mmCIF file of C-alpha atoms in Angstrom:
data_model
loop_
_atom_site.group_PDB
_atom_site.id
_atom_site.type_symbol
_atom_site.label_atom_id
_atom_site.label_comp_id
_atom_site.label_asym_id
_atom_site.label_seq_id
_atom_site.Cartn_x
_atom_site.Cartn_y
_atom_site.Cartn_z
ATOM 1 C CA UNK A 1 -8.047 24.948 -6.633
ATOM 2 C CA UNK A 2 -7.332 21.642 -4.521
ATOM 3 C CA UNK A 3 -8.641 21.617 -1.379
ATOM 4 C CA UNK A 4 -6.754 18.231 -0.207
ATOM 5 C CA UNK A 5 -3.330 20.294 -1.331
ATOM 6 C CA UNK A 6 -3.963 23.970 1.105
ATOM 7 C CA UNK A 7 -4.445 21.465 4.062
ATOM 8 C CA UNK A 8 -1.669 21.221 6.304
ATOM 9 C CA UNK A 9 0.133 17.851 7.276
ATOM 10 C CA UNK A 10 0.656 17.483 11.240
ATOM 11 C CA UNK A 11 3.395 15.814 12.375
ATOM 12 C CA UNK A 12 3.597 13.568 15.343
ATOM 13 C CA UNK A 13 5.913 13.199 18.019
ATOM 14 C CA UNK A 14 9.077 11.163 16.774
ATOM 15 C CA UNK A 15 8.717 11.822 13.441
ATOM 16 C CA UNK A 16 11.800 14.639 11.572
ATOM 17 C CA UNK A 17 10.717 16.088 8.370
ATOM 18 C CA UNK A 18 13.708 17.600 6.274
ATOM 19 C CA UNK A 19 13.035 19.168 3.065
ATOM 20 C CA UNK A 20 16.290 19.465 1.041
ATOM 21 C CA UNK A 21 16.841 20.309 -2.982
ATOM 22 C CA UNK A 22 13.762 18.840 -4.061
ATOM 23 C CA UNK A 23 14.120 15.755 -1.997
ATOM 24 C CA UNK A 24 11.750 15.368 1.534
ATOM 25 C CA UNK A 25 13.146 12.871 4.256
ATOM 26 C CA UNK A 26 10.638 11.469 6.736
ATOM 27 C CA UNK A 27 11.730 9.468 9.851
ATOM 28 C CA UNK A 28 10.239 7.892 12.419
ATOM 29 C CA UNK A 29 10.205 4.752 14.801
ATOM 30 C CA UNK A 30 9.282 2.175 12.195
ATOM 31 C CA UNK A 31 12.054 3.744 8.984
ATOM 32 C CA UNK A 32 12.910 6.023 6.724
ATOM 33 C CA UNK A 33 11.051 7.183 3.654
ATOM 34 C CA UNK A 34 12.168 9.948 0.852
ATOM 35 C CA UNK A 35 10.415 11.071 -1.715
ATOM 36 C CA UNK A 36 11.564 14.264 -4.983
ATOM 37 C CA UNK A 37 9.073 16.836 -5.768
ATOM 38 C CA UNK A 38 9.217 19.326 -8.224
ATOM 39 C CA UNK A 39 6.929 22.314 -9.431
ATOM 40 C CA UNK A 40 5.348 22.842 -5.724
ATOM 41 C CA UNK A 41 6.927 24.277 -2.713
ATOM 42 C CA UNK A 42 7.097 22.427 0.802
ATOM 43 C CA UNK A 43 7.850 23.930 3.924
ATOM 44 C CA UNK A 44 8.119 22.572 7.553
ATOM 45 C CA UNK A 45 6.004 25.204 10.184
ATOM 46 C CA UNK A 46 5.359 24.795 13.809
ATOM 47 C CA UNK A 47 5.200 21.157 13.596
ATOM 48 C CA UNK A 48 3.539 21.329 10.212
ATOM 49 C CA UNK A 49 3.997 20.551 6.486
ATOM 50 C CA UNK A 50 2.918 23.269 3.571
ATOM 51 C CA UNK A 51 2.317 22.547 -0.088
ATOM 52 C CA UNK A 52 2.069 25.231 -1.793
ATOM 53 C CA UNK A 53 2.161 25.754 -5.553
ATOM 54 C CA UNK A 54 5.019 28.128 -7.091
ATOM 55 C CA UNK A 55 3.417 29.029 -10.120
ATOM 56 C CA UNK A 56 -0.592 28.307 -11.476
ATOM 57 C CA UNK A 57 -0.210 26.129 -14.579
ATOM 58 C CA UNK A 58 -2.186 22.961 -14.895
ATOM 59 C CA UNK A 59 0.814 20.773 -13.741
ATOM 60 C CA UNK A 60 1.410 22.168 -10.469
ATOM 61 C CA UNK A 61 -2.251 22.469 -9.469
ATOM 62 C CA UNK A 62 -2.687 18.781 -10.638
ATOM 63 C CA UNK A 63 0.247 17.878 -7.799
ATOM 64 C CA UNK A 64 -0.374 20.494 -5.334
ATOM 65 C CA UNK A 65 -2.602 17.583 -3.833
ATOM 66 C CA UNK A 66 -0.484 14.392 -5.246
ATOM 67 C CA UNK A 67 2.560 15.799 -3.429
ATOM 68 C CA UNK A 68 0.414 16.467 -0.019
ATOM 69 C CA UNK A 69 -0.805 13.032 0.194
ATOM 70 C CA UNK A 70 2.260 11.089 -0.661
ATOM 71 C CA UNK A 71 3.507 13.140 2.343
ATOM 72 C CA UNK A 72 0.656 12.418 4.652
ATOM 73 C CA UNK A 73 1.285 8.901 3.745
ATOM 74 C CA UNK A 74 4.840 8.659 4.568
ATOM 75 C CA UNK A 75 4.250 10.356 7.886
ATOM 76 C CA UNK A 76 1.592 7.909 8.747
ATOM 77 C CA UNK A 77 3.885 5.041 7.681
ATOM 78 C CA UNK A 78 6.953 5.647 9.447
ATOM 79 C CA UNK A 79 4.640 6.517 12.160
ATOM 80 C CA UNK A 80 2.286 3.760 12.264
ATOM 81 C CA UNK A 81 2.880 1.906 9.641
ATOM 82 C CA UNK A 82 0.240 0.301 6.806
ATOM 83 C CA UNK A 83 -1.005 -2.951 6.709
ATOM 84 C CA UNK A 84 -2.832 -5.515 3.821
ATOM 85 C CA UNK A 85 -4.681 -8.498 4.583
ATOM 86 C CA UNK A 86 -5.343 -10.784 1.079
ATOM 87 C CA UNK A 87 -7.897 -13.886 2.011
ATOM 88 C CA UNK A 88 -7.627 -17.316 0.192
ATOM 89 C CA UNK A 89 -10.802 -18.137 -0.968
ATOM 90 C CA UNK A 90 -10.441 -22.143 -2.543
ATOM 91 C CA UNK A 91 -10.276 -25.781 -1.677
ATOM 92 C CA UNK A 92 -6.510 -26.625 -1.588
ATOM 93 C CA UNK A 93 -5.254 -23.317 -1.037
ATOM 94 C CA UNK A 94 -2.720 -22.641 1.150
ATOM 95 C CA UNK A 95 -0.018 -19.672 2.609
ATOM 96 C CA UNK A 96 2.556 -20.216 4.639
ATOM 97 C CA UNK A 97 6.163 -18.464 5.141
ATOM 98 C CA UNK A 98 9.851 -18.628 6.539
ATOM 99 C CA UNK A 99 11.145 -15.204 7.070
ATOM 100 C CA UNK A 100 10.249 -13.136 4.374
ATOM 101 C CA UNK A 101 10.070 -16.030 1.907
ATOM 102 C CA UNK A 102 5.953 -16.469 0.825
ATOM 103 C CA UNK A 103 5.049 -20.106 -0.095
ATOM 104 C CA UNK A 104 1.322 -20.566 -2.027
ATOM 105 C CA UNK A 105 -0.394 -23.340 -3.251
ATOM 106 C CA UNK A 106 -2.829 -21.913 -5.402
ATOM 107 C CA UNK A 107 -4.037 -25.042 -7.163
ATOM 108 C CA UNK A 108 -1.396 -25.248 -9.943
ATOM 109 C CA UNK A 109 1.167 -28.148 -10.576
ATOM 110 C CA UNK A 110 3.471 -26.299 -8.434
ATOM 111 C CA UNK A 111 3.424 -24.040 -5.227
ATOM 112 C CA UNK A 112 4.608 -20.193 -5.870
ATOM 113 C CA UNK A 113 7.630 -19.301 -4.026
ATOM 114 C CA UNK A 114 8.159 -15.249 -3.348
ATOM 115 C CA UNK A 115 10.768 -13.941 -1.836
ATOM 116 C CA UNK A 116 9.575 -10.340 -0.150
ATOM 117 C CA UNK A 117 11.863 -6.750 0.363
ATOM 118 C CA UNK A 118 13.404 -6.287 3.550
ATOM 119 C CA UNK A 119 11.286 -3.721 4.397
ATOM 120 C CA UNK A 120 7.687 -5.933 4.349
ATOM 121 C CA UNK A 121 6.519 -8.225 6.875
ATOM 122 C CA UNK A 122 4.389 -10.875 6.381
ATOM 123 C CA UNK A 123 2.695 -13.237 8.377
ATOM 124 C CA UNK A 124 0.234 -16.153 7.591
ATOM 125 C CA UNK A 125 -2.743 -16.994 9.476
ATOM 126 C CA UNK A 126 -4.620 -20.478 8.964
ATOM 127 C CA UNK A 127 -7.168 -21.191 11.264
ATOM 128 C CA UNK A 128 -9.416 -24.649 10.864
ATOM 129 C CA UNK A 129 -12.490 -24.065 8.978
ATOM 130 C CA UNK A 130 -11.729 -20.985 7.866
ATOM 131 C CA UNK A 131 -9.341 -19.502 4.620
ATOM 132 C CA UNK A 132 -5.943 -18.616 5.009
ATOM 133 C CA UNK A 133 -5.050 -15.352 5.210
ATOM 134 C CA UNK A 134 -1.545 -12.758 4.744
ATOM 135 C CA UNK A 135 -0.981 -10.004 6.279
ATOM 136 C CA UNK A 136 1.262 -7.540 4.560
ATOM 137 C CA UNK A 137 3.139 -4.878 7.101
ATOM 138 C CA UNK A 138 5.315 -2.174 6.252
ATOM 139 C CA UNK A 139 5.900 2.007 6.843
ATOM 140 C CA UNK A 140 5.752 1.888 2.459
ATOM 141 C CA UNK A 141 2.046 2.000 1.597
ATOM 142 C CA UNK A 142 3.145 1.948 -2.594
ATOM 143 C CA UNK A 143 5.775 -1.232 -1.780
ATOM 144 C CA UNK A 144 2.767 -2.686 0.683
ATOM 145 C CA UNK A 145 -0.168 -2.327 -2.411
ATOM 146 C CA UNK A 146 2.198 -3.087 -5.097
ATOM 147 C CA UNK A 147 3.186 -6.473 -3.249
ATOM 148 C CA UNK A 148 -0.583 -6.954 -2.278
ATOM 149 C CA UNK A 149 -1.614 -6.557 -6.055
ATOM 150 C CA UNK A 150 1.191 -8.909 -7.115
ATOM 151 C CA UNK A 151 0.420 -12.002 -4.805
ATOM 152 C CA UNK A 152 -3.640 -11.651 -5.947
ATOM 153 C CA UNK A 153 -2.422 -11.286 -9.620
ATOM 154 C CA UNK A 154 -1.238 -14.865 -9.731
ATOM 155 C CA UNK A 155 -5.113 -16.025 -9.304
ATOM 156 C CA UNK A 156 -7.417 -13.686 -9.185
ATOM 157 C CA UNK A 157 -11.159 -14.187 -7.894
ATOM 158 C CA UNK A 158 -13.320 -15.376 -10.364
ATOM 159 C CA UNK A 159 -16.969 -14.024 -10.663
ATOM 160 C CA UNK A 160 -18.982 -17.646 -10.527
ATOM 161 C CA UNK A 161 -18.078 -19.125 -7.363
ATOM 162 C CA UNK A 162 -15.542 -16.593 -5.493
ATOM 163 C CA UNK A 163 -12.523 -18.528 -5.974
ATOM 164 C CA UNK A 164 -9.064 -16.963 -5.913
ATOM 165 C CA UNK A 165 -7.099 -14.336 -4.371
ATOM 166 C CA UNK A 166 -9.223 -11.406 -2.677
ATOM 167 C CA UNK A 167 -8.743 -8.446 -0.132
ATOM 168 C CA UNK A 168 -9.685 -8.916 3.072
ATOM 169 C CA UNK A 169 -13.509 -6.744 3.000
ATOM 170 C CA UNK A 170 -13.340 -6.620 -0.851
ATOM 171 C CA UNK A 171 -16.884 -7.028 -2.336
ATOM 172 C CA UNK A 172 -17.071 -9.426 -5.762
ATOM 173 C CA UNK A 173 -19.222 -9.195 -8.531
ATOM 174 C CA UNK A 174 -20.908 -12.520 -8.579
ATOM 175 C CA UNK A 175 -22.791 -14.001 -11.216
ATOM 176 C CA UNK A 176 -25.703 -16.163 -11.654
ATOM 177 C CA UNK A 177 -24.265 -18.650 -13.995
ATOM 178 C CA UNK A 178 -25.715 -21.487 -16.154
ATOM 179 C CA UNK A 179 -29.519 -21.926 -15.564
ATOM 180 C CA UNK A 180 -30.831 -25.831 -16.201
#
């Protein structure tokens, strides 16, 4: 039985929920998200949203709770949207942007240049003394994490000294390394 799944979704004010041949639309102030389901029900109640699960196989009680948290997510992004912050941790490194076009010097012979979807915002914060960091914004927490994973793909933080591309709070593995 899921117990994430049989709990309602609220929805806030501004935010219309359609449900439509298998497809759900969510809007809200900050866009528009839509997502298909299939072998669970949804309905829209008294300013809630119901998953329920239209037959008891193993598929549909394995998303009975898939399909109520993608939903809670879109509400909460159109509503207030979903944010990444990705630290540079490295002598040399750098972030910087015009528009939605990401510049990084990551130590390599040349900088990485990334042009970002419409729908993402970033913005780059370098402070003296301290490592650059980007800030990821959109209402799409899979095209904000996808994105996030992407930029700390290209160097990754390496267990000796730290270096590399790292979350914002993440914790690292360190290790000792070579002992004289």
């Amino acid at each position: 039985m899921s117990r994430i799944g049989n709990n309602p979704v609220a929805i806030p004010e501004g935010v219309t929920v359609e449900v439509k041949d298998n497809v759900i639309t969510v809007k809200g102030k900050l866009g528009e998200l839509t997502q298909n389901f299939d072998t669970v029900e949804v309905k829209v109640e008294d300013g809630n949203v119901l998953v329920t699960r239209s037959a008891e196989n193993k598929e549909s009680k394995a998303k009975h709770g898939l399909y109520r948290s993608l939903i809670n997510n879109m509400i909460d992004g159109v509503s207030k949207g979903w944010t990444k912050e990705l630290e540079l941790v490295g002598v040399g490194y750098r972030a910087s942007n015009q528009g939605n076009k990401l510049e990084l010097a990551l130590g390599f012979s040349h900088n990485i240049v990334m042009s970002l979807a419409p729908e993402i915002k970033v913005e780059t914060v370098s402070d003296k003394g301290k490592n650059p960091i980007i800030k990821l914004t959109s209402h799409d927490k899979q095209l904000v994490g996808q994105v996030a994973a992407k930029i700390r793909g290209f160097r990754p933080p390496e267990p000796y000294k730290g270096k590399g591309v790292k979350f914002v709070g993440e914790v690292l593995r360190r290790k000792a390394g070579k002992s004289a």
